[in-house]
């Protein structure tokens, strides 16, 4: 189980208090109804899924209830940093696993992205 | 390849078992192949086998960064069924079930396919409605699936607790009698042996580090830890690492990779006659021929390539197992492990051509790809050989996330996604 530091509560708490909310810094177009199918696909379905440094959203659902972002290594699961929503993506840590597929071609995030609902796959056999 | 038979066993017994061949050869890679398959798991090896057997293409290399069958093929809970809701799903999963039946003879290798029945439990009104809908949809697609009362379920699987005051009361169940299990290692080994016998090169400990493309964008081959290997067609069958490989060809994928865990108990005498799945409380259980209870847990909530996962995921599943099968409360669990599963937004696989000429992808099987191994390899081989999909996988395109023609098992499957 991960230990996650909530940047609002300023405390490290067990993963059970949190809900992962998918990739961070994915900008939703302010004119979503007008964008092309390709742009919508890139926004809604395409994901970086990096092996290495990942930027992701978490919600402290059983704590303060707020969304925040984290920078983590997806190979070791070690957190480098958690930071408040709206803050800029931190620079890549030096000690990280080489980011194999993390070439992030997304535009810069606008401030205050709206939360998206997300379901986690449960697993089948 | 020397065929396995009762006479071969008798002959080798007479001479001290000194005449057995290696099951597959480990040749040095050639500079160029007709087709390269990235990933020697069940799906990749099956693809190579059917390319050689059905399409006459034998100049094939299957590249594997670790050891053969050491990824999700060797880490899953070996459940086979085809009772999915949508027509496309019914098409490919039932194609696989038909190939499972007879696969041992086809490969001359005992994959221990055991159609012992897959039972899915309903615990509330919603489950009853969803599972009955599945029964009817399956029957319209010619797939066997039947509704059972709790008493019938108990008769089919005696360890099941159907008490009315149980924490998770069983109010009904479905049963696909043709569903069951197979020996996962034997599936990888059997396909590897049969493909190798037809001239396919299986190259282990050879990690793909780049995809080379010509000026017109078409695939030229792959860079590997053993040097460049050329090919005009490359099939990516890399499970949790599919998006990593596809990124090397500048294709961004609608995939996310999660750890999925499973565990086995100490071995005991035969006690559990079938496969039981409960999506609502999230528990999957069967008993292997070795006697271990094989239990499938859920995925972690975050992306990871760690091949491990949180302990709370396992205990959550064991809570449910102990409630439904009280006789197992004192069983000891021996081993647990994780595999990295690549999950698509609609929880259906991608088995298709890509925007890069000569590059094909078979991925996104998520948490339930083992059951599809023969069918997946069969239609993917067709896709590579003819440069167009088989009618069974025609809907499993990469473009469906742009066009919106999703195969939305995420919302509708007989699993609680």
PDB file of N, CA, C and O in Angstrom, chain B residues 16-53:
ATOM      1  N   UNK B  16      15.997 -44.833 -20.403  1.00  0.00           N
ATOM      2  CA  UNK B  16      16.443 -43.849 -19.421  1.00  0.00           C
ATOM      3  C   UNK B  16      16.142 -42.410 -19.791  1.00  0.00           C
ATOM      4  O   UNK B  16      16.812 -41.502 -19.313  1.00  0.00           O
ATOM      5  N   UNK B  17      15.138 -42.178 -20.609  1.00  0.00           N
ATOM      6  CA  UNK B  17      14.709 -40.814 -20.959  1.00  0.00           C
ATOM      7  C   UNK B  17      15.856 -39.974 -21.514  1.00  0.00           C
ATOM      8  O   UNK B  17      15.983 -38.801 -21.206  1.00  0.00           O
ATOM      9  N   UNK B  18      16.701 -40.584 -22.328  1.00  0.00           N
ATOM     10  CA  UNK B  18      17.827 -39.826 -22.891  1.00  0.00           C
ATOM     11  C   UNK B  18      17.527 -39.295 -24.285  1.00  0.00           C
ATOM     12  O   UNK B  18      18.328 -38.544 -24.846  1.00  0.00           O
ATOM     13  N   UNK B  19      16.380 -39.682 -24.855  1.00  0.00           N
ATOM     14  CA  UNK B  19      16.122 -39.314 -26.249  1.00  0.00           C
ATOM     15  C   UNK B  19      15.179 -38.138 -26.437  1.00  0.00           C
ATOM     16  O   UNK B  19      14.802 -37.843 -27.559  1.00  0.00           O
ATOM     17  N   UNK B  20      14.782 -37.466 -25.343  1.00  0.00           N
ATOM     18  CA  UNK B  20      13.856 -36.336 -25.524  1.00  0.00           C
ATOM     19  C   UNK B  20      14.581 -35.141 -26.133  1.00  0.00           C
ATOM     20  O   UNK B  20      15.688 -34.807 -25.735  1.00  0.00           O
ATOM     21  N   UNK B  21      13.937 -34.496 -27.105  1.00  0.00           N
ATOM     22  CA  UNK B  21      14.512 -33.286 -27.714  1.00  0.00           C
ATOM     23  C   UNK B  21      14.208 -32.080 -26.839  1.00  0.00           C
ATOM     24  O   UNK B  21      13.305 -32.096 -26.018  1.00  0.00           O
ATOM     25  N   UNK B  22      14.949 -31.006 -27.085  1.00  0.00           N
ATOM     26  CA  UNK B  22      14.526 -29.711 -26.555  1.00  0.00           C
ATOM     27  C   UNK B  22      13.189 -29.367 -27.188  1.00  0.00           C
ATOM     28  O   UNK B  22      12.958 -29.629 -28.369  1.00  0.00           O
ATOM     29  N   UNK B  23      12.311 -28.735 -26.408  1.00  0.00           N
ATOM     30  CA  UNK B  23      10.969 -28.477 -26.942  1.00  0.00           C
ATOM     31  C   UNK B  23      10.993 -27.416 -28.036  1.00  0.00           C
ATOM     32  O   UNK B  23      10.200 -27.440 -28.953  1.00  0.00           O
ATOM     33  N   UNK B  24      11.861 -26.423 -27.895  1.00  0.00           N
ATOM     34  CA  UNK B  24      12.037 -25.458 -28.975  1.00  0.00           C
ATOM     35  C   UNK B  24      13.505 -25.087 -29.044  1.00  0.00           C
ATOM     36  O   UNK B  24      14.230 -25.201 -28.062  1.00  0.00           O
ATOM     37  N   UNK B  25      13.949 -24.653 -30.210  1.00  0.00           N
ATOM     38  CA  UNK B  25      15.351 -24.305 -30.355  1.00  0.00           C
ATOM     39  C   UNK B  25      15.553 -22.829 -29.995  1.00  0.00           C
ATOM     40  O   UNK B  25      14.607 -22.051 -29.965  1.00  0.00           O
ATOM     41  N   UNK B  26      16.786 -22.465 -29.703  1.00  0.00           N
ATOM     42  CA  UNK B  26      17.121 -21.074 -29.371  1.00  0.00           C
ATOM     43  C   UNK B  26      18.192 -20.576 -30.331  1.00  0.00           C
ATOM     44  O   UNK B  26      19.363 -20.469 -29.978  1.00  0.00           O
ATOM     45  N   UNK B  27      17.796 -20.281 -31.573  1.00  0.00           N
ATOM     46  CA  UNK B  27      18.781 -19.901 -32.596  1.00  0.00           C
ATOM     47  C   UNK B  27      19.277 -18.474 -32.419  1.00  0.00           C
ATOM     48  O   UNK B  27      18.659 -17.665 -31.726  1.00  0.00           O
ATOM     49  N   UNK B  28      20.415 -18.179 -33.059  1.00  0.00           N
ATOM     50  CA  UNK B  28      20.878 -16.791 -33.163  1.00  0.00           C
ATOM     51  C   UNK B  28      19.944 -16.050 -34.109  1.00  0.00           C
ATOM     52  O   UNK B  28      19.493 -16.616 -35.107  1.00  0.00           O
ATOM     53  N   UNK B  29      19.643 -14.776 -33.816  1.00  0.00           N
ATOM     54  CA  UNK B  29      18.740 -14.053 -34.721  1.00  0.00           C
ATOM     55  C   UNK B  29      19.360 -13.840 -36.099  1.00  0.00           C
ATOM     56  O   UNK B  29      20.557 -13.592 -36.220  1.00  0.00           O
ATOM     57  N   UNK B  30      18.530 -13.980 -37.133  1.00  0.00           N
ATOM     58  CA  UNK B  30      18.946 -13.630 -38.496  1.00  0.00           C
ATOM     59  C   UNK B  30      18.934 -12.109 -38.641  1.00  0.00           C
ATOM     60  O   UNK B  30      18.270 -11.420 -37.861  1.00  0.00           O
ATOM     61  N   UNK B  31      19.611 -11.584 -39.657  1.00  0.00           N
ATOM     62  CA  UNK B  31      19.574 -10.122 -39.857  1.00  0.00           C
ATOM     63  C   UNK B  31      18.181  -9.617 -40.247  1.00  0.00           C
ATOM     64  O   UNK B  31      17.832  -8.487 -39.980  1.00  0.00           O
ATOM     65  N   UNK B  32      17.400 -10.497 -40.909  1.00  0.00           N
ATOM     66  CA  UNK B  32      16.088 -10.035 -41.368  1.00  0.00           C
ATOM     67  C   UNK B  32      15.071 -11.178 -41.353  1.00  0.00           C
ATOM     68  O   UNK B  32      15.415 -12.331 -41.642  1.00  0.00           O
ATOM     69  N   UNK B  33      13.830 -10.837 -41.033  1.00  0.00           N
ATOM     70  CA  UNK B  33      12.731 -11.806 -41.058  1.00  0.00           C
ATOM     71  C   UNK B  33      11.575 -11.225 -41.873  1.00  0.00           C
ATOM     72  O   UNK B  33      11.529 -10.018 -42.127  1.00  0.00           O
ATOM     73  N   UNK B  34      10.646 -12.093 -42.246  1.00  0.00           N
ATOM     74  CA  UNK B  34       9.432 -11.595 -42.900  1.00  0.00           C
ATOM     75  C   UNK B  34       8.548 -10.887 -41.865  1.00  0.00           C
ATOM     76  O   UNK B  34       7.951  -9.855 -42.136  1.00  0.00           O
ATOM     77  N   UNK B  35       8.432 -11.506 -40.702  1.00  0.00           N
ATOM     78  CA  UNK B  35       7.573 -10.956 -39.651  1.00  0.00           C
ATOM     79  C   UNK B  35       8.306 -11.049 -38.320  1.00  0.00           C
ATOM     80  O   UNK B  35       8.926 -12.079 -38.020  1.00  0.00           O
ATOM     81  N   UNK B  36       8.251  -9.978 -37.537  1.00  0.00           N
ATOM     82  CA  UNK B  36       8.735 -10.024 -36.153  1.00  0.00           C
ATOM     83  C   UNK B  36       7.536  -9.854 -35.232  1.00  0.00           C
ATOM     84  O   UNK B  36       6.711  -8.956 -35.432  1.00  0.00           O
ATOM     85  N   UNK B  37       7.439 -10.732 -34.252  1.00  0.00           N
ATOM     86  CA  UNK B  37       6.427 -10.592 -33.202  1.00  0.00           C
ATOM     87  C   UNK B  37       7.158 -10.146 -31.945  1.00  0.00           C
ATOM     88  O   UNK B  37       8.129 -10.783 -31.527  1.00  0.00           O
ATOM     89  N   UNK B  38       6.704  -9.059 -31.355  1.00  0.00           N
ATOM     90  CA  UNK B  38       7.322  -8.562 -30.120  1.00  0.00           C
ATOM     91  C   UNK B  38       6.529  -9.109 -28.945  1.00  0.00           C
ATOM     92  O   UNK B  38       5.382  -8.710 -28.719  1.00  0.00           O
ATOM     93  N   UNK B  39       7.139 -10.031 -28.214  1.00  0.00           N
ATOM     94  CA  UNK B  39       6.485 -10.600 -27.038  1.00  0.00           C
ATOM     95  C   UNK B  39       6.188 -12.078 -27.208  1.00  0.00           C
ATOM     96  O   UNK B  39       5.349 -12.448 -28.024  1.00  0.00           O
ATOM     97  N   UNK B  40       6.896 -12.924 -26.444  1.00  0.00           N
ATOM     98  CA  UNK B  40       6.668 -14.377 -26.516  1.00  0.00           C
ATOM     99  C   UNK B  40       5.810 -14.825 -25.345  1.00  0.00           C
ATOM    100  O   UNK B  40       6.198 -15.653 -24.529  1.00  0.00           O
ATOM    101  N   UNK B  41       4.632 -14.232 -25.247  1.00  0.00           N
ATOM    102  CA  UNK B  41       3.607 -14.766 -24.362  1.00  0.00           C
ATOM    103  C   UNK B  41       2.684 -15.648 -25.180  1.00  0.00           C
ATOM    104  O   UNK B  41       2.960 -15.940 -26.348  1.00  0.00           O
ATOM    105  N   UNK B  42       1.589 -16.062 -24.589  1.00  0.00           N
ATOM    106  CA  UNK B  42       0.659 -16.944 -25.287  1.00  0.00           C
ATOM    107  C   UNK B  42       0.160 -16.336 -26.592  1.00  0.00           C
ATOM    108  O   UNK B  42       0.175 -16.983 -27.648  1.00  0.00           O
ATOM    109  N   UNK B  43      -0.284 -15.069 -26.543  1.00  0.00           N
ATOM    110  CA  UNK B  43      -0.855 -14.441 -27.742  1.00  0.00           C
ATOM    111  C   UNK B  43       0.192 -14.302 -28.852  1.00  0.00           C
ATOM    112  O   UNK B  43      -0.105 -14.530 -30.018  1.00  0.00           O
ATOM    113  N   UNK B  44       1.421 -13.922 -28.478  1.00  0.00           N
ATOM    114  CA  UNK B  44       2.465 -13.741 -29.489  1.00  0.00           C
ATOM    115  C   UNK B  44       2.876 -15.063 -30.104  1.00  0.00           C
ATOM    116  O   UNK B  44       3.028 -15.175 -31.333  1.00  0.00           O
ATOM    117  N   UNK B  45       3.065 -16.081 -29.271  1.00  0.00           N
ATOM    118  CA  UNK B  45       3.467 -17.393 -29.786  1.00  0.00           C
ATOM    119  C   UNK B  45       2.352 -18.003 -30.627  1.00  0.00           C
ATOM    120  O   UNK B  45       2.608 -18.636 -31.655  1.00  0.00           O
ATOM    121  N   UNK B  46       1.101 -17.807 -30.201  1.00  0.00           N
ATOM    122  CA  UNK B  46      -0.024 -18.320 -30.986  1.00  0.00           C
ATOM    123  C   UNK B  46      -0.068 -17.625 -32.348  1.00  0.00           C
ATOM    124  O   UNK B  46      -0.334 -18.265 -33.374  1.00  0.00           O
ATOM    125  N   UNK B  47       0.206 -16.332 -32.364  1.00  0.00           N
ATOM    126  CA  UNK B  47       0.233 -15.603 -33.634  1.00  0.00           C
ATOM    127  C   UNK B  47       1.275 -16.202 -34.571  1.00  0.00           C
ATOM    128  O   UNK B  47       1.000 -16.452 -35.757  1.00  0.00           O
ATOM    129  N   UNK B  48       2.476 -16.441 -34.030  1.00  0.00           N
ATOM    130  CA  UNK B  48       3.542 -17.023 -34.861  1.00  0.00           C
ATOM    131  C   UNK B  48       3.148 -18.411 -35.354  1.00  0.00           C
ATOM    132  O   UNK B  48       3.363 -18.759 -36.523  1.00  0.00           O
ATOM    133  N   UNK B  49       2.539 -19.190 -34.475  1.00  0.00           N
ATOM    134  CA  UNK B  49       2.142 -20.556 -34.860  1.00  0.00           C
ATOM    135  C   UNK B  49       1.124 -20.537 -36.000  1.00  0.00           C
ATOM    136  O   UNK B  49       1.271 -21.261 -36.988  1.00  0.00           O
ATOM    137  N   UNK B  50       0.091 -19.679 -35.873  1.00  0.00           N
ATOM    138  CA  UNK B  50      -0.941 -19.668 -36.908  1.00  0.00           C
ATOM    139  C   UNK B  50      -0.440 -19.003 -38.198  1.00  0.00           C
ATOM    140  O   UNK B  50      -0.914 -19.339 -39.280  1.00  0.00           O
ATOM    141  N   UNK B  51       0.508 -18.055 -38.080  1.00  0.00           N
ATOM    142  CA  UNK B  51       1.128 -17.522 -39.301  1.00  0.00           C
ATOM    143  C   UNK B  51       1.815 -18.653 -40.061  1.00  0.00           C
ATOM    144  O   UNK B  51       1.702 -18.757 -41.290  1.00  0.00           O
ATOM    145  N   UNK B  52       2.531 -19.503 -39.331  1.00  0.00           N
ATOM    146  CA  UNK B  52       3.258 -20.599 -39.972  1.00  0.00           C
ATOM    147  C   UNK B  52       2.300 -21.677 -40.471  1.00  0.00           C
ATOM    148  O   UNK B  52       2.426 -22.173 -41.588  1.00  0.00           O
ATOM    149  N   UNK B  53       1.310 -21.999 -39.660  1.00  0.00           N
ATOM    150  CA  UNK B  53       0.441 -23.128 -39.998  1.00  0.00           C
ATOM    151  C   UNK B  53      -0.599 -22.766 -41.065  1.00  0.00           C
ATOM    152  O   UNK B  53      -0.814 -23.523 -42.013  1.00  0.00           O
TER     153      UNK B  53
END
